[in-house]
PDB file of C-alpha atoms in Angstrom:
ATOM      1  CA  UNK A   1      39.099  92.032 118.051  1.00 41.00           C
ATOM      2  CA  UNK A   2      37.602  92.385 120.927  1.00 39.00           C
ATOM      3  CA  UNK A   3      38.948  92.877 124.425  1.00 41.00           C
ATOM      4  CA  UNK A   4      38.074  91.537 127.640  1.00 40.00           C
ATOM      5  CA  UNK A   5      38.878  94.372 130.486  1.00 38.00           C
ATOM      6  CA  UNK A   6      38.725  93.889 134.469  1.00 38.00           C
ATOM      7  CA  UNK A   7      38.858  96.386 136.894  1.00 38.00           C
ATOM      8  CA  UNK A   8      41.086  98.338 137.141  1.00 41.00           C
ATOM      9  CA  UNK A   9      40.653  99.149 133.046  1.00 44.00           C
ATOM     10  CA  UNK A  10      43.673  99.461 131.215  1.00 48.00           C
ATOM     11  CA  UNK A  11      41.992 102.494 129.606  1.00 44.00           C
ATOM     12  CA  UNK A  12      41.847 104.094 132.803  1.00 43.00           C
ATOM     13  CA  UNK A  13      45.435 105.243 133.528  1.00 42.00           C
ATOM     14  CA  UNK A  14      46.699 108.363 135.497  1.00 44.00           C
ATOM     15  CA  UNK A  15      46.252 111.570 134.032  1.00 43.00           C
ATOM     16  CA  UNK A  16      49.656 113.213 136.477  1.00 47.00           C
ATOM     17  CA  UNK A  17      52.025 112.066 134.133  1.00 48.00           C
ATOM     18  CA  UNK A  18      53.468 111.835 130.617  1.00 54.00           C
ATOM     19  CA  UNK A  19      52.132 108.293 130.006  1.00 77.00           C
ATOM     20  CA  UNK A  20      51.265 104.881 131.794  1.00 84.00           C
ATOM     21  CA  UNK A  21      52.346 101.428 131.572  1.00 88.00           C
ATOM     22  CA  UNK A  22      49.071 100.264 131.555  1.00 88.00           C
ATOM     23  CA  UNK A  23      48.084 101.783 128.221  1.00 87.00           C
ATOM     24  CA  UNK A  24      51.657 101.325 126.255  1.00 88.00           C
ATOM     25  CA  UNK A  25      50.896  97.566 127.334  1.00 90.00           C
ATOM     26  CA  UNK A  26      47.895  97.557 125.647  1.00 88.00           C
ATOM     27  CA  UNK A  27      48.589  99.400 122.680  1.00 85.00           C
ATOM     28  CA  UNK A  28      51.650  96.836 122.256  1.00 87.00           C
ATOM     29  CA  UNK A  29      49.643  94.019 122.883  1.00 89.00           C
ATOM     30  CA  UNK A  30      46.460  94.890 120.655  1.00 86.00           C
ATOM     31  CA  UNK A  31      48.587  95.978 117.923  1.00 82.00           C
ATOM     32  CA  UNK A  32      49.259  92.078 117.528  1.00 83.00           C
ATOM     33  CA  UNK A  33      46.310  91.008 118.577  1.00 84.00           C
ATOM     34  CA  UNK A  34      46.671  89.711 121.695  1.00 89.00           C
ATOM     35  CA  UNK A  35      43.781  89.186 124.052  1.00 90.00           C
ATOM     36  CA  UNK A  36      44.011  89.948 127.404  1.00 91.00           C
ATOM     37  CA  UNK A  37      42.177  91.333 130.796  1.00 90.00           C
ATOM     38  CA  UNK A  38      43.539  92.438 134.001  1.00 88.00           C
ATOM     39  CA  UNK A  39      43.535  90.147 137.247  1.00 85.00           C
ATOM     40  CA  UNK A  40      45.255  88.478 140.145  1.00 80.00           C
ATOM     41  CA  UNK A  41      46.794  85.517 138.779  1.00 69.00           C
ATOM     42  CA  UNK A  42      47.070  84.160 141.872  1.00 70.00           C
ATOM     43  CA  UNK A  43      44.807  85.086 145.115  1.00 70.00           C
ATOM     44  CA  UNK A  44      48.043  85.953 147.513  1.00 67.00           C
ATOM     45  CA  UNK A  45      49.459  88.495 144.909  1.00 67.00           C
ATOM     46  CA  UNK A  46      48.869  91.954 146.070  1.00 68.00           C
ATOM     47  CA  UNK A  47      48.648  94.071 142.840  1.00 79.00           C
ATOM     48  CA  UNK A  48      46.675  93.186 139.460  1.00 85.00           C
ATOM     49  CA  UNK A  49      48.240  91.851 136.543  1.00 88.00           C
ATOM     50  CA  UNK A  50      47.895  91.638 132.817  1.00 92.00           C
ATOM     51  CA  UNK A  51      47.190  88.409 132.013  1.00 92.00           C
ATOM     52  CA  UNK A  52      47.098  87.122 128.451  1.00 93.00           C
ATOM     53  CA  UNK A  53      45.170  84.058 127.122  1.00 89.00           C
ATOM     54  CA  UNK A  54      44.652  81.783 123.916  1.00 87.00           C
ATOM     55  CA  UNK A  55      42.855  79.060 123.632  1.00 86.00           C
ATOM     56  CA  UNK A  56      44.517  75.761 124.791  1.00 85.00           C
ATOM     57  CA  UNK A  57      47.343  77.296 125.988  1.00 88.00           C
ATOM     58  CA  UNK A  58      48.467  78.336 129.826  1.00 90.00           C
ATOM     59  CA  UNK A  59      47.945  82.254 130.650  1.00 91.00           C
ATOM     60  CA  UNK A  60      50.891  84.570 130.548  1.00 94.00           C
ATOM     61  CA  UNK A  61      51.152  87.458 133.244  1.00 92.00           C
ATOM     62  CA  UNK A  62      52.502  90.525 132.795  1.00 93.00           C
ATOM     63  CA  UNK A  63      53.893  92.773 135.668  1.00 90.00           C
ATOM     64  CA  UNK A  64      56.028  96.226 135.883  1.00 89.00           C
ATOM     65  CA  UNK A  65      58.564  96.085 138.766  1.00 86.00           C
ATOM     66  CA  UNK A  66      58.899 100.036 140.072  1.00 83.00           C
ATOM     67  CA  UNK A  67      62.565 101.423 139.694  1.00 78.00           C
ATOM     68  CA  UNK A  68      63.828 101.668 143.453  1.00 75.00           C
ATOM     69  CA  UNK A  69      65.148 105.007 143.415  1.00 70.00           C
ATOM     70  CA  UNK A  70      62.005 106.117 142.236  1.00 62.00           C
ATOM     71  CA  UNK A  71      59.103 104.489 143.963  1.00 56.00           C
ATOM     72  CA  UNK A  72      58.509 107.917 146.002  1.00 57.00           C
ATOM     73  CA  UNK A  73      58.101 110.776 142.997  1.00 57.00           C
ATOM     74  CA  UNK A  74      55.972 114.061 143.538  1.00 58.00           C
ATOM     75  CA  UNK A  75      54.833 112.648 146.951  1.00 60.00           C
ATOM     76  CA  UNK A  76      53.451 109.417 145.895  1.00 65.00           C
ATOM     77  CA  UNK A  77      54.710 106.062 146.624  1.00 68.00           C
ATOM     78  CA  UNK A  78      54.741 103.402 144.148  1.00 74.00           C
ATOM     79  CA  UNK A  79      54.958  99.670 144.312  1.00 77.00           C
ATOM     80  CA  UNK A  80      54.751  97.107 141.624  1.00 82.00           C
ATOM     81  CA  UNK A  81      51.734  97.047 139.476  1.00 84.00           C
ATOM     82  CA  UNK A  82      50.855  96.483 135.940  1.00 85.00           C
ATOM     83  CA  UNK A  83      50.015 100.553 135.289  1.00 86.00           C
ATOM     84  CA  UNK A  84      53.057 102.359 136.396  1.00 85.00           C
ATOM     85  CA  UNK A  85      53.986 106.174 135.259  1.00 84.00           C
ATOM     86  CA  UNK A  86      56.976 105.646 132.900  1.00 82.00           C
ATOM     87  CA  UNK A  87      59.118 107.501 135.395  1.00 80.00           C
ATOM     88  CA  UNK A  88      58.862 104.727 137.722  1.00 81.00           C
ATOM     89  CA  UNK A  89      59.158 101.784 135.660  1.00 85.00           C
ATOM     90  CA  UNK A  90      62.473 100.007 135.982  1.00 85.00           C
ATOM     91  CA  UNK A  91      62.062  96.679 134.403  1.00 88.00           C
ATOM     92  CA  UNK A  92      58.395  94.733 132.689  1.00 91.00           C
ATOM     93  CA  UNK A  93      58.419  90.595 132.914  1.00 91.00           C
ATOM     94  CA  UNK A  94      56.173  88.347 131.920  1.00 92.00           C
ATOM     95  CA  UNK A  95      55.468  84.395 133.738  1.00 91.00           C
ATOM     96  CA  UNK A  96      54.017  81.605 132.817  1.00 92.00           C
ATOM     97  CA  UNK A  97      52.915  78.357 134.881  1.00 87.00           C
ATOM     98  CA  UNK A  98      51.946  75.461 133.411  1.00 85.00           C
ATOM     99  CA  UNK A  99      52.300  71.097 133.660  1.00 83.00           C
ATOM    100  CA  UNK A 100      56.503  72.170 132.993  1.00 83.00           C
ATOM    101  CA  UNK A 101      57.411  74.785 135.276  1.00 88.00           C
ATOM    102  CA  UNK A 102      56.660  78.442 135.754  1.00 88.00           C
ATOM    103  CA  UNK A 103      59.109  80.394 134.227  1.00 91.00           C
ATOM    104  CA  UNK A 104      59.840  84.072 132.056  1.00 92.00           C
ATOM    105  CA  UNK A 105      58.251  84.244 128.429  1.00 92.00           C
ATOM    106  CA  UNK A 106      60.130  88.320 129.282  1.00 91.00           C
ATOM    107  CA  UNK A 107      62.613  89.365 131.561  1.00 89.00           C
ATOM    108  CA  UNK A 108      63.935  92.889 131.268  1.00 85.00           C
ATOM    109  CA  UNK A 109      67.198  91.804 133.571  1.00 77.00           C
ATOM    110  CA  UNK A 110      67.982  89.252 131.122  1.00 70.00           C
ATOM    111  CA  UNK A 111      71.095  89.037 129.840  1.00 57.00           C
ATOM    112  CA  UNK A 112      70.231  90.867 126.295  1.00 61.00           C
ATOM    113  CA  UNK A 113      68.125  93.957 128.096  1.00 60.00           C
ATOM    114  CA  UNK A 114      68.790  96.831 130.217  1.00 64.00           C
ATOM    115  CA  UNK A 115      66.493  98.514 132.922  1.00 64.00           C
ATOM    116  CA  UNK A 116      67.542 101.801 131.120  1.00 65.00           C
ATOM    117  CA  UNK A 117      65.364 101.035 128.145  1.00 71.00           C
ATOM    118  CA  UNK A 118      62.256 103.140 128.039  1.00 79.00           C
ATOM    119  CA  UNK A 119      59.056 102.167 129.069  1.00 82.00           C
ATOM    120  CA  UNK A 120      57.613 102.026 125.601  1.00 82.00           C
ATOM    121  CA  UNK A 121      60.280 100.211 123.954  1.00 83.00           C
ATOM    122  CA  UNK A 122      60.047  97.462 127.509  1.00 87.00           C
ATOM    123  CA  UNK A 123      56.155  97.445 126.775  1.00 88.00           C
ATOM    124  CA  UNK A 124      56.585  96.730 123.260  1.00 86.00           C
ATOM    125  CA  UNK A 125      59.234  94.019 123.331  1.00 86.00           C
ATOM    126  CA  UNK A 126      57.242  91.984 126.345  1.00 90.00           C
ATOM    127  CA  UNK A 127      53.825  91.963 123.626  1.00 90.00           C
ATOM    128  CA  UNK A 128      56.175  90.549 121.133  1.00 87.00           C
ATOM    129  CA  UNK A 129      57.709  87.864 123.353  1.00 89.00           C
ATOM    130  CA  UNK A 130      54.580  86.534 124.312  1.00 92.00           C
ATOM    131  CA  UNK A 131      52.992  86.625 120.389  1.00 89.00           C
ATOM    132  CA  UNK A 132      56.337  84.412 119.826  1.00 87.00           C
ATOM    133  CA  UNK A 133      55.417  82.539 123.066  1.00 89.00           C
ATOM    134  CA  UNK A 134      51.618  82.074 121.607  1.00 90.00           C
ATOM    135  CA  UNK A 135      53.091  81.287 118.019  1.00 87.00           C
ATOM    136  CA  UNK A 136      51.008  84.323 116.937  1.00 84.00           C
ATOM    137  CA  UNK A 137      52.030  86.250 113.961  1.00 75.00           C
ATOM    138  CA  UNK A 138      52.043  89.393 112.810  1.00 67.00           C
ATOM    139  CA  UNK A 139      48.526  90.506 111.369  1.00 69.00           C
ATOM    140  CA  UNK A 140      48.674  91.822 108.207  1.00 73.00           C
ATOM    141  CA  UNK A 141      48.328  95.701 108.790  1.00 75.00           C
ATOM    142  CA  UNK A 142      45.542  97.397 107.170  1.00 82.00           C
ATOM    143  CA  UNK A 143      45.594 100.780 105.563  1.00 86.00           C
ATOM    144  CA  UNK A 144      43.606 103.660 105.052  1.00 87.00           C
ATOM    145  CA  UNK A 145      43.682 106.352 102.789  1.00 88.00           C
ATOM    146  CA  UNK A 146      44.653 109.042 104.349  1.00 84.00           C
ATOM    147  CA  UNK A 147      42.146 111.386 102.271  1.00 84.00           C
ATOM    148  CA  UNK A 148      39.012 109.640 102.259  1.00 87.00           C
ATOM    149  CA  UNK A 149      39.293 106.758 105.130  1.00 84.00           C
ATOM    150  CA  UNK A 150      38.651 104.235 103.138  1.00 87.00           C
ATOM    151  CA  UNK A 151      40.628 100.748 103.451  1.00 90.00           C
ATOM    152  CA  UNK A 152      42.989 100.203 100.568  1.00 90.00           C
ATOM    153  CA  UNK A 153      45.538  97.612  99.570  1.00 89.00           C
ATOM    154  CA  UNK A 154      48.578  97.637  97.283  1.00 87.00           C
ATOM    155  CA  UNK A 155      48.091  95.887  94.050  1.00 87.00           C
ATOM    156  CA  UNK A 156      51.168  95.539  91.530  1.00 84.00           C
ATOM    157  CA  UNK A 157      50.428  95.544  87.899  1.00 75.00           C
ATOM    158  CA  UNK A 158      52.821  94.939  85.293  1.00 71.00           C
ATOM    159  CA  UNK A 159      55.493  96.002  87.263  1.00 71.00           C
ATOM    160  CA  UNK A 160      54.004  99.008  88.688  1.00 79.00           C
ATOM    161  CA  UNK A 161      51.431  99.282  91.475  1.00 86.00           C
ATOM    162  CA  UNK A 162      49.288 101.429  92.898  1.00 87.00           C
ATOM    163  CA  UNK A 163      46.636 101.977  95.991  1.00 89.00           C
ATOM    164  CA  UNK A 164      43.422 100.373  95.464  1.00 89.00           C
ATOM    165  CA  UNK A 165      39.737 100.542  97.267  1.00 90.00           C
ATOM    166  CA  UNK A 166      37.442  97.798  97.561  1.00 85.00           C
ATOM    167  CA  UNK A 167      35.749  99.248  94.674  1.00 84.00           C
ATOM    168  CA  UNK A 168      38.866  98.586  92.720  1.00 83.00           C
ATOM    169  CA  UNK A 169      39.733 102.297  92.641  1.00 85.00           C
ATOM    170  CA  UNK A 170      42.958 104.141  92.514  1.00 84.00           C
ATOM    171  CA  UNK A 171      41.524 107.900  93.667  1.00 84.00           C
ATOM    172  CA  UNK A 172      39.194 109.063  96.462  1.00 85.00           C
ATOM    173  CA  UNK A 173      35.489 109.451  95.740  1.00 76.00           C
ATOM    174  CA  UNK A 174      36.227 113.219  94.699  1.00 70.00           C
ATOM    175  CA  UNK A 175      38.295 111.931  91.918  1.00 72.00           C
ATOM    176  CA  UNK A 176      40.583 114.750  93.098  1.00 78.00           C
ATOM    177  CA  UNK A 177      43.012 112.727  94.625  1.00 85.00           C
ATOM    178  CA  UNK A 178      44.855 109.664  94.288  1.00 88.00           C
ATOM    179  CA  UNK A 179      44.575 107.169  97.348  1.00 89.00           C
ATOM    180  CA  UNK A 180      47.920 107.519 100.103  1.00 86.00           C
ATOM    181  CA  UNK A 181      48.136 105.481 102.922  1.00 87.00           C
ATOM    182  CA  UNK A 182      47.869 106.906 106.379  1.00 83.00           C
ATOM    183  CA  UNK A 183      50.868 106.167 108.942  1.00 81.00           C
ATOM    184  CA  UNK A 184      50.591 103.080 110.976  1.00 79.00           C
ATOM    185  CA  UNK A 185      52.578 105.013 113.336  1.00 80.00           C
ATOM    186  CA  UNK A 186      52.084 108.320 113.480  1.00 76.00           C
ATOM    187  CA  UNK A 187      55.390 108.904 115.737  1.00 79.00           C
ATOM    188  CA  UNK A 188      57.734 107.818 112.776  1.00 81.00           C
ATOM    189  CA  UNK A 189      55.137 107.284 110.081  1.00 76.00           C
ATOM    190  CA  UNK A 190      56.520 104.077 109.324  1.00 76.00           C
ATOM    191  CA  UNK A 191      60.251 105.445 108.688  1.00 77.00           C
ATOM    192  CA  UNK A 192      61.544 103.695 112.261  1.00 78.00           C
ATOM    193  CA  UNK A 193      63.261 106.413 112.966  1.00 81.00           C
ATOM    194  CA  UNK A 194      62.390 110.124 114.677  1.00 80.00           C
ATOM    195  CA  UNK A 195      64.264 113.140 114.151  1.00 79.00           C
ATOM    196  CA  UNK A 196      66.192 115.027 116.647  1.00 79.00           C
ATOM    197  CA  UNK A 197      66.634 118.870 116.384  1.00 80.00           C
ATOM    198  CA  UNK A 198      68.487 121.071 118.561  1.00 77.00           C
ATOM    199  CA  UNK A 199      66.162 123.150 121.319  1.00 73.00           C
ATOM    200  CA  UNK A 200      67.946 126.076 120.806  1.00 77.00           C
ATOM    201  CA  UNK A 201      68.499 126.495 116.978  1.00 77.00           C
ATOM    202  CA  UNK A 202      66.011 123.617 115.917  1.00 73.00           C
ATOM    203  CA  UNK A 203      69.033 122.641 113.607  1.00 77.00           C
ATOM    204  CA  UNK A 204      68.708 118.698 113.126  1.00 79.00           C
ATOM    205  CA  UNK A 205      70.884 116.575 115.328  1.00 79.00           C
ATOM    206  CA  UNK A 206      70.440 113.121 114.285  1.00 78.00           C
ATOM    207  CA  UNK A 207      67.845 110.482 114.505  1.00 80.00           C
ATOM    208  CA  UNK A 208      66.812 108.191 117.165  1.00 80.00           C
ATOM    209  CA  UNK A 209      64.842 104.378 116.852  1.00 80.00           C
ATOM    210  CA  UNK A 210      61.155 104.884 116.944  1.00 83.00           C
ATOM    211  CA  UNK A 211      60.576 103.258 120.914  1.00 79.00           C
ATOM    212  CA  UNK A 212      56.207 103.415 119.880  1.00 80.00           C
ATOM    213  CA  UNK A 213      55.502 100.280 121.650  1.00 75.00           C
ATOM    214  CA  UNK A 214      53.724  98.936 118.623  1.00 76.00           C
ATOM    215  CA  UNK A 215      55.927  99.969 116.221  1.00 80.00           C
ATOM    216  CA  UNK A 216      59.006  98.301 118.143  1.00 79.00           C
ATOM    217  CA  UNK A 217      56.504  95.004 118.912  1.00 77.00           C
ATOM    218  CA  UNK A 218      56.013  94.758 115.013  1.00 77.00           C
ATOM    219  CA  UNK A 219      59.891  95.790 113.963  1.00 77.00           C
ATOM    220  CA  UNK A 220      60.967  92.652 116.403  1.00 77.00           C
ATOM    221  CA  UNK A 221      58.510  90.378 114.857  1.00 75.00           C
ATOM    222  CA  UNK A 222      59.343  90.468 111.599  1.00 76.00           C
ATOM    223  CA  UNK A 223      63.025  90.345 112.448  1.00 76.00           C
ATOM    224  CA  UNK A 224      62.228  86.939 114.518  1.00 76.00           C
ATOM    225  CA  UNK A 225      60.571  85.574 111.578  1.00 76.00           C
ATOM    226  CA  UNK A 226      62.908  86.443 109.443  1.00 79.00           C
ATOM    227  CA  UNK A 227      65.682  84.567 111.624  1.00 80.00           C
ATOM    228  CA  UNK A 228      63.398  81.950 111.956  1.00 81.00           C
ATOM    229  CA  UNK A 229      62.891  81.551 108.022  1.00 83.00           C
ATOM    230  CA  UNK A 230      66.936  82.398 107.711  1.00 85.00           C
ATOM    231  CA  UNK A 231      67.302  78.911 110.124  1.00 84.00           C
ATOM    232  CA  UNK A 232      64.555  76.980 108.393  1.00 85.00           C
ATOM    233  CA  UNK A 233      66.603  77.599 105.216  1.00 85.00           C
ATOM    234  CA  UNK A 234      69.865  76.974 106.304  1.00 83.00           C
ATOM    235  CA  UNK A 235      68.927  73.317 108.229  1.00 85.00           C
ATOM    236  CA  UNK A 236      67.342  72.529 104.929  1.00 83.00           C
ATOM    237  CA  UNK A 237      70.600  73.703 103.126  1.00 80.00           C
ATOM    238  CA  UNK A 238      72.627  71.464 105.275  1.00 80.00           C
ATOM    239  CA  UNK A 239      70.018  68.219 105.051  1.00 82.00           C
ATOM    240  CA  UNK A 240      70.170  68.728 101.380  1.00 78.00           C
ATOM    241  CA  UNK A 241      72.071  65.360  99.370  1.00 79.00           C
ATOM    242  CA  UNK A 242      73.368  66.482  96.162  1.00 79.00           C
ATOM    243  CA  UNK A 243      71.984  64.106  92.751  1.00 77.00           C
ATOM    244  CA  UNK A 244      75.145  64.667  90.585  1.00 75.00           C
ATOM    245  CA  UNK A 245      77.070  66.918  89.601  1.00 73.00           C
ATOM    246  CA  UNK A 246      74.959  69.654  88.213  1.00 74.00           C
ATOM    247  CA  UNK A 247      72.652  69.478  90.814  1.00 76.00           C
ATOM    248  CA  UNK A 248      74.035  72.431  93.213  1.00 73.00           C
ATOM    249  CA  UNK A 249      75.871  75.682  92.333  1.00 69.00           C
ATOM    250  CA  UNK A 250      78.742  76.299  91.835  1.00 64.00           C
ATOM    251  CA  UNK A 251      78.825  74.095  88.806  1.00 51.00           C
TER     252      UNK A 251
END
């Protein structure tokens, strides 16, 4: 999908720092394929935005609101803009105006968040909101293998299954090797969780939630459609008019 940038680019963040806003933003918000540019919503604002768009449907803006005790670090000032260093960021949001109101889509001071979230798992959580907000959903991922490249898909046959190319075959083109999928995240590799080892003794500590912005953006999807299919089935539970006697367990 294609992506419509302004200046400043999204691709163009800060090199001083451990990572950006403005590129865990759009990792999230590619990753469900969200299209989006950078602008000034409105022509009074004083700082860019990220505004997202589909068709027939008002624009959301995203923002990153700096973190008070940290708008001066190494000498530099910051304010609040759409590409902040992750140090700085204390809370993202996202707006909408439109014929109701204008209003949040995402609020990091909500009642369910806290500013002490990282910057990633923020970034990834406001790209979900607004796919929920757009009635997007998530896009089917697609694998590759991770020997030859190619695109493959999981077929099930007879109970077992196996990876498959286009040309309907289960090994790479060296017949070698049998096809693997390659990570969709290569921070967890699609476990959701990281391991933590000790600096000193690299002895393993525990485990910590994967915060990759589009691995949390696709972990929170699938858990609001699930809720939403868990509520579809319980209204139509609870609408449901029994026949007779044999008609609903327990008999």
């Amino acid at each position: 999908m294609s992506t419509l940038l302004a200046r400043p680019s999204l691709t163009k963040t800060r090199p001083a720092y451990d990572g950006h806003t403005g590129a865990m933003l759009r990792e999230a918000l590619e990753a469900l394929g969200i299209v989006y540019h950078v602008d000034k919503p409105w022509r009074g604002l004083p700082t860019e935005y990220v505004v997202c768009s589909v068709p027939g449907r008002a624009r959301v803006s995203i923002h990153c609101v700096a973190d008070p005790s940290a708008r001066t670090l190494k000498g530099r000032r910051f304010s609040d803009h759409y590409d902040l260093p992750a140090v700085a960021l204390w809370a993202v949001a996202a707006m909408v105006t439109d014929d109701e109101s204008t209003r949040f889509v995402f609020n990091w001071f909500g009642d369910e968040h806290k500013p002490t979230a990282s910057a990633g798992m923020q970034a990834g959580q406001c790209a979900a909101a607004v796919a929920d907000h757009f009635g997007l959903t998530v896009p089917e991922p697609e694998y590759t293998c991770l020997h030859c490249a190619r695109v493959i898909e999981w077929i099930e046959a007879d109970g077992q299954g196996a990876w498959y190319d286009s040309s309907n075959w289960s090994g790479c083109v060296d017949g070698e090797s049998l096809h693997a999928p390659e990570p969709l995240c290569g921070w967890c590799e699609e476990y959701g969780l990281i391991e933590v080892f000790d600096d000193s003794t690299d002895a393993l500590k525990g485990h910590t939630t994967c915060d990759n912005a589009p691995c949390v953006a696709r972990r929170i999807m699938r858990s609001d459609q699930a809720e939403r299919e868990r509520q579809a089935a319980q209204a139509q539970a609870a609408a449901h008019e029994c026949a007779g006697p044999l008609c609903c367990p327990p008999f």
